[in-house]
């Protein structure tokens, strides 16, 4: 049990658990939270899990947790940790089962006033075009050889097959394709799951959402991102579906023996890991990158489907109905990046589990229009609440391995949410607030009720005050499609 | 249902108890079905045998439940009758499970994965107990 007096108070948004807190810690844990958010997370096991994550071999700098943190398994959600390449470890449980779960944001010139009479129709078309729900199949069926091409190429595969434009890839993390993906390290079972699921949203907290750009805080950055106040935007939140879940399941199971082979002692078996320069570690990295590419391609195909829904709804009614990609960013990923840590440039594997990359101005890999402003950071709120568009900063590069929060973060268990909230009543309430809802399951809707989450505005305020991101725009939902 | 749902902020955590290890595996499978809201259809039932080996009983349990997660998603099939045998042998553990089930009529909730987080099979007054965390 970790108490508030065990923490060192750094500032009004930062706290630290010193390395001396537990003998097996290899680095301290830095927590980004106000006192209020910190007290909230002390109700669950987030901080204990953060301390556990600080025991991985090869860690450098600090283990980090963002203000949207909550209890997960292995790492806490909101956790970030960097291990030195190549001798440090990679931990599948530090990345999660939904490899490259992430968010894509597209902007439009459709003004809300013009769109309002057509929002019901748009929501229905999006629901039909973007299959969601438990066990749904996608809009594309692939053979195994074609899937293997997709696993190597990511969004590039989608482009080759007519699902999007070159500009989409420029505005996607890593161009929508992680180098070093190895389909040969993905099990046949995982491939079998993936063949049926490209172009599907899935269930749980995944969604397709239409928003209106409500407030712009940084007009220059918003202009670079094609975001216009009062106009519609579209978010897609999903990941690598069953393929990614199976990849993680396979490697968490096989790494149980690997930790014994390499003499690695861990406080939680979900943190199993292997050195990146070992055969096991290299195999996982190849498979994880393939799953990440699947997720990039999945969101690319979904964006194409959503563009079709916008065209069917608005073409001939409004002048500028086209959706322009703002950015696509992962929040469950392990990436090889170079960062300055204690004055030294090091190549590290940054594990982000429920945390978003937030590269600052001038960081490598950004398209020209974002070089001066930093990488767009997409932070969806809970259903029915605001979402945020932020940008990474020089501070995030210096202090958080270029990382920040990924959402609001849960505070209430799913069981309690279902007990306290009725799905149909929630739907009625959201509709009453002008938010169209298309949901496959009322119980699923109840689990994702806004009251089950933290206030996303406070989470965003915390990372902004800490200096690791800057505000660009606040979005308000007008239609949501959920599984 | 002889299982108890435990507080967890984001995922599902349950405690399962049974008189013996094989019973614990079966109860965990039935609990998972119940949590996911698996409704079996009336189409022709099918039977299959799942056999696996692992270094410890916990790994065996994860492998067994992961197999059922796969069946539910990829073959739209759930199993509700089991005859399981768990044995400790030199160098590890083995499971042999004869499973009978049917195509799913509906599934309320997708389970992404069965985790090793805090997973420990312990002796209990009832025989054995285990806490399982599912990623949902």
Short mmCIF file of C-alpha atoms in Angstrom, two decimals, chain A residues 4-474:
data_model
loop_
_atom_site.label_atom_id
_atom_site.label_comp_id
_atom_site.label_asym_id
_atom_site.label_seq_id
_atom_site.Cartn_x
_atom_site.Cartn_y
_atom_site.Cartn_z
CA UNK A 4 0.77 10.02 0.02
CA UNK A 5 3.56 10.55 2.58
CA UNK A 6 5.70 8.03 0.64
CA UNK A 7 5.73 10.46 -2.28
CA UNK A 8 8.03 13.43 -2.82
CA UNK A 9 6.06 16.53 -3.78
CA UNK A 10 7.81 18.09 -6.78
CA UNK A 11 5.24 20.68 -7.92
CA UNK A 12 1.48 21.17 -8.03
CA UNK A 13 1.34 18.70 -10.96
CA UNK A 14 4.23 16.34 -10.21
CA UNK A 15 5.10 13.78 -7.52
CA UNK A 16 7.80 11.17 -7.24
CA UNK A 17 8.12 7.74 -5.68
CA UNK A 18 11.85 7.51 -4.92
CA UNK A 19 13.84 4.48 -6.02
CA UNK A 20 14.49 3.76 -2.34
CA UNK A 21 10.77 3.06 -1.81
CA UNK A 22 11.23 -0.63 -2.70
CA UNK A 23 14.51 -2.53 -3.06
CA UNK A 24 13.61 -4.04 -6.45
CA UNK A 25 12.98 -0.64 -8.11
CA UNK A 26 15.58 0.22 -10.75
CA UNK A 27 14.38 3.81 -11.34
CA UNK A 28 12.10 6.29 -9.52
CA UNK A 29 8.47 6.77 -10.59
CA UNK A 30 7.37 10.27 -11.65
CA UNK A 31 3.61 10.91 -11.35
CA UNK A 32 1.91 13.70 -13.26
CA UNK A 33 -1.18 14.58 -11.24
CA UNK A 34 -2.73 17.28 -9.13
CA UNK A 35 -3.33 16.37 -5.49
CA UNK A 36 -6.99 15.78 -6.28
CA UNK A 37 -6.26 13.38 -9.16
CA UNK A 38 -3.58 11.68 -7.09
CA UNK A 39 -5.95 11.07 -4.19
CA UNK A 40 -8.45 9.61 -6.66
CA UNK A 41 -6.00 7.03 -8.00
CA UNK A 42 -4.85 6.04 -4.54
CA UNK A 43 -8.17 4.20 -4.28
CA UNK A 44 -6.92 1.52 -6.70
CA UNK A 45 -3.63 -0.24 -7.46
CA UNK A 46 -2.29 2.20 -10.09
CA UNK A 47 0.70 3.34 -8.06
CA UNK A 48 1.59 -0.17 -6.93
CA UNK A 49 1.57 -1.23 -10.58
CA UNK A 50 3.71 1.80 -11.46
CA UNK A 51 6.27 0.72 -8.85
CA UNK A 52 6.19 -2.80 -10.31
CA UNK A 53 6.87 -1.38 -13.78
CA UNK A 54 9.96 0.37 -12.34
CA UNK A 55 11.61 -3.02 -11.78
CA UNK A 56 12.16 -3.97 -15.44
CA UNK A 57 15.80 -4.66 -16.37
CA UNK A 58 17.43 -1.96 -18.49
CA UNK A 59 15.18 0.93 -17.48
CA UNK A 60 16.60 4.41 -17.83
CA UNK A 61 15.50 7.79 -16.49
CA UNK A 62 12.22 7.40 -14.67
CA UNK A 63 9.07 5.32 -15.00
CA UNK A 64 6.21 7.77 -15.61
CA UNK A 65 2.48 7.82 -15.02
CA UNK A 66 0.11 10.31 -16.56
CA UNK A 67 -2.89 11.94 -14.84
CA UNK A 68 -5.40 9.68 -16.61
CA UNK A 69 -3.77 6.71 -14.86
CA UNK A 70 -5.83 3.88 -13.47
CA UNK A 71 -5.38 0.28 -12.47
CA UNK A 72 -4.64 -2.11 -15.31
CA UNK A 73 -2.62 -5.34 -15.28
CA UNK A 74 1.18 -5.34 -15.29
CA UNK A 75 1.72 -1.66 -16.09
CA UNK A 76 -0.92 0.81 -14.95
CA UNK A 77 -2.88 2.47 -17.74
CA UNK A 78 -1.16 5.81 -18.32
CA UNK A 79 2.27 4.23 -17.81
CA UNK A 80 5.46 5.07 -19.73
CA UNK A 81 8.85 3.39 -19.33
CA UNK A 82 12.00 3.36 -21.47
CA UNK A 83 14.52 0.51 -21.60
CA UNK A 84 17.92 0.92 -23.18
CA UNK A 85 18.46 -0.73 -26.58
CA UNK A 86 19.56 -3.45 -27.22
CA UNK A 87 20.33 -5.07 -23.88
CA UNK A 88 17.25 -3.75 -22.04
CA UNK A 89 14.02 -5.70 -22.10
CA UNK A 90 10.79 -5.40 -24.02
CA UNK A 91 7.66 -6.35 -22.07
CA UNK A 92 4.49 -7.29 -23.99
CA UNK A 93 2.44 -6.57 -20.85
CA UNK A 94 3.92 -3.06 -20.84
CA UNK A 95 2.33 -2.43 -24.21
CA UNK A 96 -0.94 -4.26 -23.74
CA UNK A 97 -3.15 -6.70 -25.60
CA UNK A 98 -4.63 -4.09 -27.93
CA UNK A 99 -1.35 -3.31 -29.66
CA UNK A 100 -1.44 0.14 -31.32
CA UNK A 101 -4.81 1.00 -29.95
CA UNK A 102 -4.97 4.61 -31.03
CA UNK A 103 -6.92 7.56 -32.29
CA UNK A 104 -7.30 9.10 -35.73
CA UNK A 105 -8.75 12.58 -36.16
CA UNK A 106 -10.11 13.96 -39.42
CA UNK A 107 -11.19 17.57 -39.95
CA UNK A 108 -13.92 18.90 -42.24
CA UNK A 109 -15.27 22.20 -43.51
CA UNK A 110 -18.86 21.15 -42.74
CA UNK A 111 -20.37 23.76 -40.43
CA UNK A 112 -22.45 22.40 -37.57
CA UNK A 113 -25.42 24.63 -38.44
CA UNK A 114 -25.53 23.23 -41.97
CA UNK A 115 -24.97 19.67 -40.75
CA UNK A 116 -27.53 19.65 -37.92
CA UNK A 117 -30.56 18.50 -39.98
CA UNK A 118 -28.49 15.61 -41.37
CA UNK A 119 -26.72 14.36 -38.23
CA UNK A 120 -29.14 11.47 -37.64
CA UNK A 121 -28.60 10.28 -41.17
CA UNK A 122 -24.82 10.68 -40.79
CA UNK A 123 -24.79 8.67 -37.55
CA UNK A 124 -26.75 5.84 -39.18
CA UNK A 125 -24.48 5.81 -42.24
CA UNK A 126 -21.36 5.73 -40.05
CA UNK A 127 -22.87 2.90 -38.02
CA UNK A 128 -23.45 0.93 -41.22
CA UNK A 129 -20.08 1.76 -42.78
CA UNK A 130 -17.92 1.14 -39.69
CA UNK A 131 -18.92 -2.25 -38.20
CA UNK A 132 -18.70 -2.21 -34.42
CA UNK A 133 -19.62 -4.54 -31.59
CA UNK A 134 -18.58 -7.84 -30.11
CA UNK A 135 -16.98 -10.21 -32.62
CA UNK A 136 -17.85 -8.10 -35.66
CA UNK A 137 -16.15 -8.74 -38.95
CA UNK A 138 -14.59 -5.94 -40.97
CA UNK A 139 -15.40 -4.62 -44.41
CA UNK A 140 -12.49 -6.46 -46.05
CA UNK A 141 -11.78 -10.21 -46.10
CA UNK A 142 -8.14 -11.14 -46.65
CA UNK A 143 -6.25 -14.27 -47.55
CA UNK A 144 -3.28 -15.08 -45.34
CA UNK A 145 -0.69 -14.01 -47.98
CA UNK A 146 -2.52 -10.69 -48.43
CA UNK A 147 -2.73 -10.22 -44.67
CA UNK A 148 1.02 -10.80 -44.45
CA UNK A 149 1.57 -8.03 -46.98
CA UNK A 150 -0.64 -5.78 -44.87
CA UNK A 151 1.32 -6.68 -41.71
CA UNK A 152 4.53 -5.59 -43.42
CA UNK A 153 3.15 -2.44 -45.03
CA UNK A 154 0.54 -1.06 -42.60
CA UNK A 155 -1.31 1.97 -43.96
CA UNK A 156 0.70 1.75 -47.19
CA UNK A 157 -1.21 -1.48 -47.94
CA UNK A 158 -4.48 0.40 -47.47
CA UNK A 159 -3.30 3.14 -49.82
CA UNK A 160 -2.27 0.63 -52.49
CA UNK A 161 -5.77 -0.81 -52.32
CA UNK A 162 -7.55 2.49 -52.70
CA UNK A 163 -8.33 3.30 -49.06
CA UNK A 164 -7.00 6.82 -48.72
CA UNK A 165 -4.44 9.30 -49.96
CA UNK A 166 -0.69 9.86 -49.57
CA UNK A 167 -1.35 12.82 -47.27
CA UNK A 168 -3.04 10.48 -44.76
CA UNK A 169 0.22 8.59 -44.35
CA UNK A 170 2.26 11.76 -43.90
CA UNK A 171 -0.10 12.65 -41.08
CA UNK A 172 0.18 9.27 -39.33
CA UNK A 173 2.68 8.31 -36.62
CA UNK A 174 5.62 6.57 -38.37
CA UNK A 175 3.83 7.05 -41.71
CA UNK A 176 1.46 4.26 -40.68
CA UNK A 177 4.14 1.57 -40.95
CA UNK A 178 6.61 0.38 -38.33
CA UNK A 179 9.84 -0.85 -39.87
CA UNK A 180 10.92 -4.33 -38.86
CA UNK A 181 7.49 -5.94 -38.81
CA UNK A 182 7.85 -9.70 -39.17
CA UNK A 183 4.67 -11.58 -40.13
CA UNK A 184 6.64 -14.80 -39.69
CA UNK A 185 6.61 -14.18 -35.93
CA UNK A 186 2.82 -13.80 -35.83
CA UNK A 187 1.04 -17.08 -35.07
CA UNK A 188 -1.32 -18.69 -37.56
CA UNK A 189 -4.07 -18.29 -34.99
CA UNK A 190 -3.48 -14.52 -34.78
CA UNK A 191 -3.51 -14.29 -38.57
CA UNK A 192 -6.75 -16.26 -38.68
CA UNK A 193 -8.34 -13.67 -36.39
CA UNK A 194 -6.93 -10.78 -38.42
CA UNK A 195 -8.08 -12.00 -41.84
CA UNK A 196 -11.69 -11.18 -40.99
CA UNK A 197 -11.35 -7.96 -39.03
CA UNK A 198 -9.80 -5.22 -41.19
CA UNK A 199 -12.17 -2.25 -41.24
CA UNK A 200 -13.94 -2.97 -37.94
CA UNK A 201 -14.15 -0.89 -34.76
CA UNK A 202 -14.63 -3.62 -32.14
CA UNK A 203 -16.34 -3.12 -28.80
CA UNK A 204 -15.54 -1.80 -25.30
CA UNK A 205 -14.40 1.80 -25.25
CA UNK A 206 -13.79 1.92 -29.01
CA UNK A 207 -15.88 4.27 -31.09
CA UNK A 208 -16.38 6.44 -34.13
CA UNK A 209 -17.44 9.92 -33.07
CA UNK A 210 -18.49 13.09 -34.88
CA UNK A 211 -17.47 16.24 -33.03
CA UNK A 212 -17.73 19.95 -33.53
CA UNK A 213 -14.62 22.07 -33.04
CA UNK A 214 -15.95 24.11 -30.15
CA UNK A 215 -12.99 26.26 -29.07
CA UNK A 216 -9.63 26.98 -30.62
CA UNK A 217 -6.79 27.92 -28.26
CA UNK A 218 -3.92 28.06 -30.75
CA UNK A 219 -5.15 29.47 -34.08
CA UNK A 220 -1.82 28.93 -35.88
CA UNK A 221 -1.61 25.26 -34.90
CA UNK A 222 -5.31 24.71 -35.63
CA UNK A 223 -4.84 26.21 -39.10
CA UNK A 224 -1.91 23.89 -39.78
CA UNK A 225 -4.15 20.97 -38.75
CA UNK A 226 -7.09 22.17 -40.92
CA UNK A 227 -9.29 22.50 -37.81
CA UNK A 228 -11.95 25.20 -38.13
CA UNK A 229 -14.08 26.49 -35.28
CA UNK A 230 -17.75 25.49 -35.62
CA UNK A 231 -16.99 22.75 -38.16
CA UNK A 232 -17.32 18.99 -37.84
CA UNK A 233 -14.44 16.63 -37.14
CA UNK A 234 -14.37 12.86 -36.85
CA UNK A 235 -12.50 10.60 -34.41
CA UNK A 236 -11.83 6.89 -34.79
CA UNK A 237 -10.66 5.03 -31.68
CA UNK A 238 -9.69 1.37 -32.14
CA UNK A 239 -6.70 -0.92 -32.44
CA UNK A 240 -5.38 -4.21 -33.77
CA UNK A 241 -8.50 -6.22 -32.86
CA UNK A 242 -8.20 -9.98 -32.32
CA UNK A 243 -4.88 -10.18 -34.16
CA UNK A 244 -3.18 -7.89 -31.65
CA UNK A 245 -4.86 -9.58 -28.68
CA UNK A 246 -3.60 -12.95 -29.89
CA UNK A 247 -0.03 -11.67 -30.48
CA UNK A 248 0.17 -10.37 -26.93
CA UNK A 249 -1.46 -13.51 -25.50
CA UNK A 250 1.03 -15.72 -27.37
CA UNK A 251 4.10 -13.80 -26.20
CA UNK A 252 3.02 -13.25 -22.59
CA UNK A 253 2.63 -17.03 -22.40
CA UNK A 254 5.93 -17.87 -24.09
CA UNK A 255 7.86 -15.22 -22.10
CA UNK A 256 6.90 -16.98 -18.86
CA UNK A 257 9.75 -19.37 -19.64
CA UNK A 258 12.00 -16.65 -21.09
CA UNK A 259 12.27 -14.77 -17.79
CA UNK A 260 13.51 -17.96 -16.17
CA UNK A 261 16.06 -18.51 -18.94
CA UNK A 262 17.41 -14.98 -18.48
CA UNK A 263 17.21 -15.01 -14.68
CA UNK A 264 14.80 -12.05 -14.52
CA UNK A 265 12.93 -11.62 -11.24
CA UNK A 266 9.62 -9.74 -11.46
CA UNK A 267 6.91 -8.82 -8.96
CA UNK A 268 4.08 -9.60 -11.43
CA UNK A 269 4.00 -12.34 -14.06
CA UNK A 270 2.13 -10.03 -16.44
CA UNK A 271 5.35 -7.98 -16.69
CA UNK A 272 7.27 -10.85 -18.29
CA UNK A 273 9.90 -9.62 -20.67
CA UNK A 274 12.99 -10.57 -22.64
CA UNK A 275 16.12 -8.66 -23.65
CA UNK A 276 15.61 -6.96 -27.01
CA UNK A 277 18.79 -8.57 -28.33
CA UNK A 278 17.58 -12.08 -27.41
CA UNK A 279 15.80 -14.33 -29.95
CA UNK A 280 12.61 -14.07 -27.88
CA UNK A 281 12.75 -10.27 -27.62
CA UNK A 282 13.49 -9.86 -31.33
CA UNK A 283 10.60 -12.20 -32.22
CA UNK A 284 8.15 -10.23 -30.10
CA UNK A 285 9.30 -6.90 -31.56
CA UNK A 286 8.73 -8.28 -35.07
CA UNK A 287 5.27 -9.56 -34.19
CA UNK A 288 4.30 -6.46 -32.20
CA UNK A 289 5.27 -4.19 -35.13
CA UNK A 290 3.21 -6.37 -37.48
CA UNK A 291 0.20 -6.01 -35.16
CA UNK A 292 0.81 -2.25 -34.97
CA UNK A 293 0.76 -2.10 -38.76
CA UNK A 294 -2.53 -4.00 -38.75
CA UNK A 295 -3.99 -1.31 -36.48
CA UNK A 296 -2.72 1.53 -38.68
CA UNK A 297 -4.27 -0.14 -41.73
CA UNK A 298 -7.49 -0.81 -39.82
CA UNK A 299 -7.94 2.85 -38.93
CA UNK A 300 -7.01 3.81 -42.51
CA UNK A 301 -9.77 1.56 -43.92
CA UNK A 302 -12.24 2.84 -41.31
CA UNK A 303 -11.38 6.43 -42.28
CA UNK A 304 -12.15 5.53 -45.90
CA UNK A 305 -15.52 4.10 -44.83
CA UNK A 306 -16.26 7.21 -42.78
CA UNK A 307 -15.38 9.43 -45.74
CA UNK A 308 -17.94 7.51 -47.76
CA UNK A 309 -20.57 8.18 -45.10
CA UNK A 310 -19.74 11.91 -45.12
CA UNK A 311 -19.94 11.99 -48.92
CA UNK A 312 -23.30 10.18 -49.02
CA UNK A 313 -24.69 12.53 -46.38
CA UNK A 314 -23.31 15.90 -47.39
CA UNK A 315 -22.31 15.85 -51.08
CA UNK A 316 -24.58 18.27 -52.93
CA UNK A 317 -25.79 19.74 -49.63
CA UNK A 318 -22.66 21.48 -48.39
CA UNK A 319 -19.75 22.72 -50.47
CA UNK A 320 -16.82 21.23 -48.56
CA UNK A 321 -17.74 17.84 -47.13
CA UNK A 322 -14.35 16.15 -47.50
CA UNK A 323 -12.52 14.80 -44.45
CA UNK A 324 -8.84 15.76 -44.13
CA UNK A 325 -6.62 13.75 -41.86
CA UNK A 326 -5.27 15.70 -38.87
CA UNK A 327 -3.22 12.89 -37.35
CA UNK A 328 -3.24 9.23 -36.32
CA UNK A 329 -1.48 8.35 -33.10
CA UNK A 330 -0.98 5.19 -31.04
CA UNK A 331 -1.41 4.95 -27.28
CA UNK A 332 -0.43 1.28 -26.71
CA UNK A 333 2.95 0.75 -28.28
CA UNK A 334 6.64 -0.05 -27.82
CA UNK A 335 8.85 2.10 -30.04
CA UNK A 336 12.58 2.43 -30.58
CA UNK A 337 13.35 6.14 -30.24
CA UNK A 338 16.36 8.25 -29.35
CA UNK A 339 16.06 10.53 -26.32
CA UNK A 340 18.40 12.58 -24.17
CA UNK A 341 18.49 11.00 -20.72
CA UNK A 342 20.66 12.54 -18.00
CA UNK A 343 22.57 14.43 -20.70
CA UNK A 344 23.24 11.35 -22.84
CA UNK A 345 21.64 10.51 -26.21
CA UNK A 346 20.31 6.96 -25.90
CA UNK A 347 18.35 4.65 -28.17
CA UNK A 348 15.56 3.25 -26.04
CA UNK A 349 12.37 1.22 -26.33
CA UNK A 350 9.64 3.51 -25.03
CA UNK A 351 6.75 1.44 -23.67
CA UNK A 352 3.56 3.51 -23.74
CA UNK A 353 0.54 1.77 -22.26
CA UNK A 354 -2.42 4.07 -22.31
CA UNK A 355 -0.09 6.97 -23.04
CA UNK A 356 0.32 8.99 -26.23
CA UNK A 357 3.48 9.98 -28.05
CA UNK A 358 3.82 13.78 -27.82
CA UNK A 359 6.83 14.84 -29.88
CA UNK A 360 7.69 18.52 -29.72
CA UNK A 361 8.62 21.00 -32.47
CA UNK A 362 11.49 19.86 -34.66
CA UNK A 363 11.21 16.20 -33.65
CA UNK A 364 12.04 13.68 -36.37
CA UNK A 365 9.30 12.22 -38.54
CA UNK A 366 6.81 15.09 -38.43
CA UNK A 367 5.31 16.36 -41.70
CA UNK A 368 6.55 19.85 -42.72
CA UNK A 369 3.38 21.62 -41.55
CA UNK A 370 3.87 20.26 -38.00
CA UNK A 371 7.62 20.75 -37.70
CA UNK A 372 7.27 24.18 -36.10
CA UNK A 373 4.25 23.47 -33.89
CA UNK A 374 4.94 19.91 -32.67
CA UNK A 375 3.05 16.68 -33.16
CA UNK A 376 -0.74 16.70 -32.75
CA UNK A 377 -1.81 14.80 -29.62
CA UNK A 378 -5.35 13.41 -29.63
CA UNK A 379 -7.02 12.95 -26.27
CA UNK A 380 -10.57 11.62 -26.50
CA UNK A 381 -12.78 12.24 -23.51
CA UNK A 382 -15.36 9.84 -22.16
CA UNK A 383 -18.54 9.34 -24.14
CA UNK A 384 -20.58 12.53 -24.25
CA UNK A 385 -17.79 14.74 -22.96
CA UNK A 386 -15.15 16.88 -24.65
CA UNK A 387 -12.08 15.66 -26.49
CA UNK A 388 -8.87 17.62 -26.89
CA UNK A 389 -6.33 18.32 -29.59
CA UNK A 390 -2.96 19.21 -28.07
CA UNK A 391 0.64 19.48 -29.29
CA UNK A 392 3.85 18.04 -27.89
CA UNK A 393 6.48 20.45 -26.53
CA UNK A 394 10.21 20.67 -25.93
CA UNK A 395 9.42 19.85 -22.30
CA UNK A 396 7.77 16.57 -23.24
CA UNK A 397 10.89 15.63 -25.22
CA UNK A 398 13.13 16.51 -22.26
CA UNK A 399 11.07 15.04 -19.43
CA UNK A 400 8.64 12.35 -20.60
CA UNK A 401 10.33 10.60 -23.55
CA UNK A 402 7.96 12.66 -25.70
CA UNK A 403 4.81 11.28 -24.05
CA UNK A 404 1.59 12.45 -22.44
CA UNK A 405 -1.89 11.29 -21.38
CA UNK A 406 -4.24 9.37 -23.69
CA UNK A 407 -7.75 10.05 -22.40
CA UNK A 408 -9.85 10.77 -19.34
CA UNK A 409 -9.07 7.55 -17.46
CA UNK A 410 -11.60 5.39 -15.65
CA UNK A 411 -12.51 5.88 -12.00
CA UNK A 412 -15.39 3.42 -11.68
CA UNK A 413 -15.47 -0.32 -12.31
CA UNK A 414 -17.58 -1.62 -15.17
CA UNK A 415 -19.71 -3.61 -12.73
CA UNK A 416 -20.49 -0.51 -10.67
CA UNK A 417 -21.18 1.56 -13.78
CA UNK A 418 -23.68 -1.05 -14.99
CA UNK A 419 -25.25 -1.10 -11.53
CA UNK A 420 -25.57 2.68 -11.29
CA UNK A 421 -26.35 3.59 -14.90
CA UNK A 422 -29.06 2.27 -17.22
CA UNK A 423 -27.92 2.20 -20.82
CA UNK A 424 -31.28 3.30 -22.25
CA UNK A 425 -31.54 6.20 -19.76
CA UNK A 426 -28.01 7.29 -20.63
CA UNK A 427 -28.79 7.15 -24.32
CA UNK A 428 -31.86 9.31 -23.73
CA UNK A 429 -29.80 11.79 -21.72
CA UNK A 430 -27.15 12.03 -24.44
CA UNK A 431 -29.78 12.43 -27.15
CA UNK A 432 -31.35 15.18 -25.02
CA UNK A 433 -28.01 16.98 -25.15
CA UNK A 434 -27.97 16.75 -28.92
CA UNK A 435 -25.62 13.74 -29.16
CA UNK A 436 -26.86 11.06 -31.56
CA UNK A 437 -26.04 7.57 -30.27
CA UNK A 438 -25.79 4.35 -32.25
CA UNK A 439 -24.89 1.54 -29.86
CA UNK A 440 -25.09 -2.22 -30.26
CA UNK A 441 -25.43 -2.93 -26.54
CA UNK A 442 -27.16 -0.90 -23.82
CA UNK A 443 -25.08 -2.70 -21.14
CA UNK A 444 -21.93 -1.76 -23.05
CA UNK A 445 -23.15 1.82 -23.24
CA UNK A 446 -23.71 1.92 -19.47
CA UNK A 447 -20.16 0.66 -18.82
CA UNK A 448 -18.82 3.63 -20.77
CA UNK A 449 -20.99 6.22 -19.00
CA UNK A 450 -19.23 9.58 -18.48
CA UNK A 451 -19.56 9.25 -14.69
CA UNK A 452 -17.28 6.16 -14.86
CA UNK A 453 -14.43 8.41 -16.01
CA UNK A 454 -12.38 11.31 -14.70
CA UNK A 455 -13.05 14.82 -15.92
CA UNK A 456 -10.97 14.99 -19.11
CA UNK A 457 -10.66 18.78 -18.81
CA UNK A 458 -8.85 18.40 -15.47
CA UNK A 459 -6.57 15.71 -16.88
CA UNK A 460 -5.66 17.94 -19.82
CA UNK A 461 -5.22 20.98 -17.55
CA UNK A 462 -2.70 18.96 -15.52
CA UNK A 463 -0.47 17.97 -18.45
CA UNK A 464 -0.68 21.52 -19.84
CA UNK A 465 0.36 23.05 -16.52
CA UNK A 466 3.19 20.53 -16.31
CA UNK A 467 4.36 21.94 -19.67
CA UNK A 468 4.43 18.63 -21.56
CA UNK A 469 1.71 19.66 -24.04
CA UNK A 470 0.01 22.80 -25.32
CA UNK A 471 -3.70 23.25 -26.05
CA UNK A 472 -4.88 23.57 -29.65
CA UNK A 473 -8.61 22.86 -29.67
CA UNK A 474 -11.48 21.45 -27.66
#
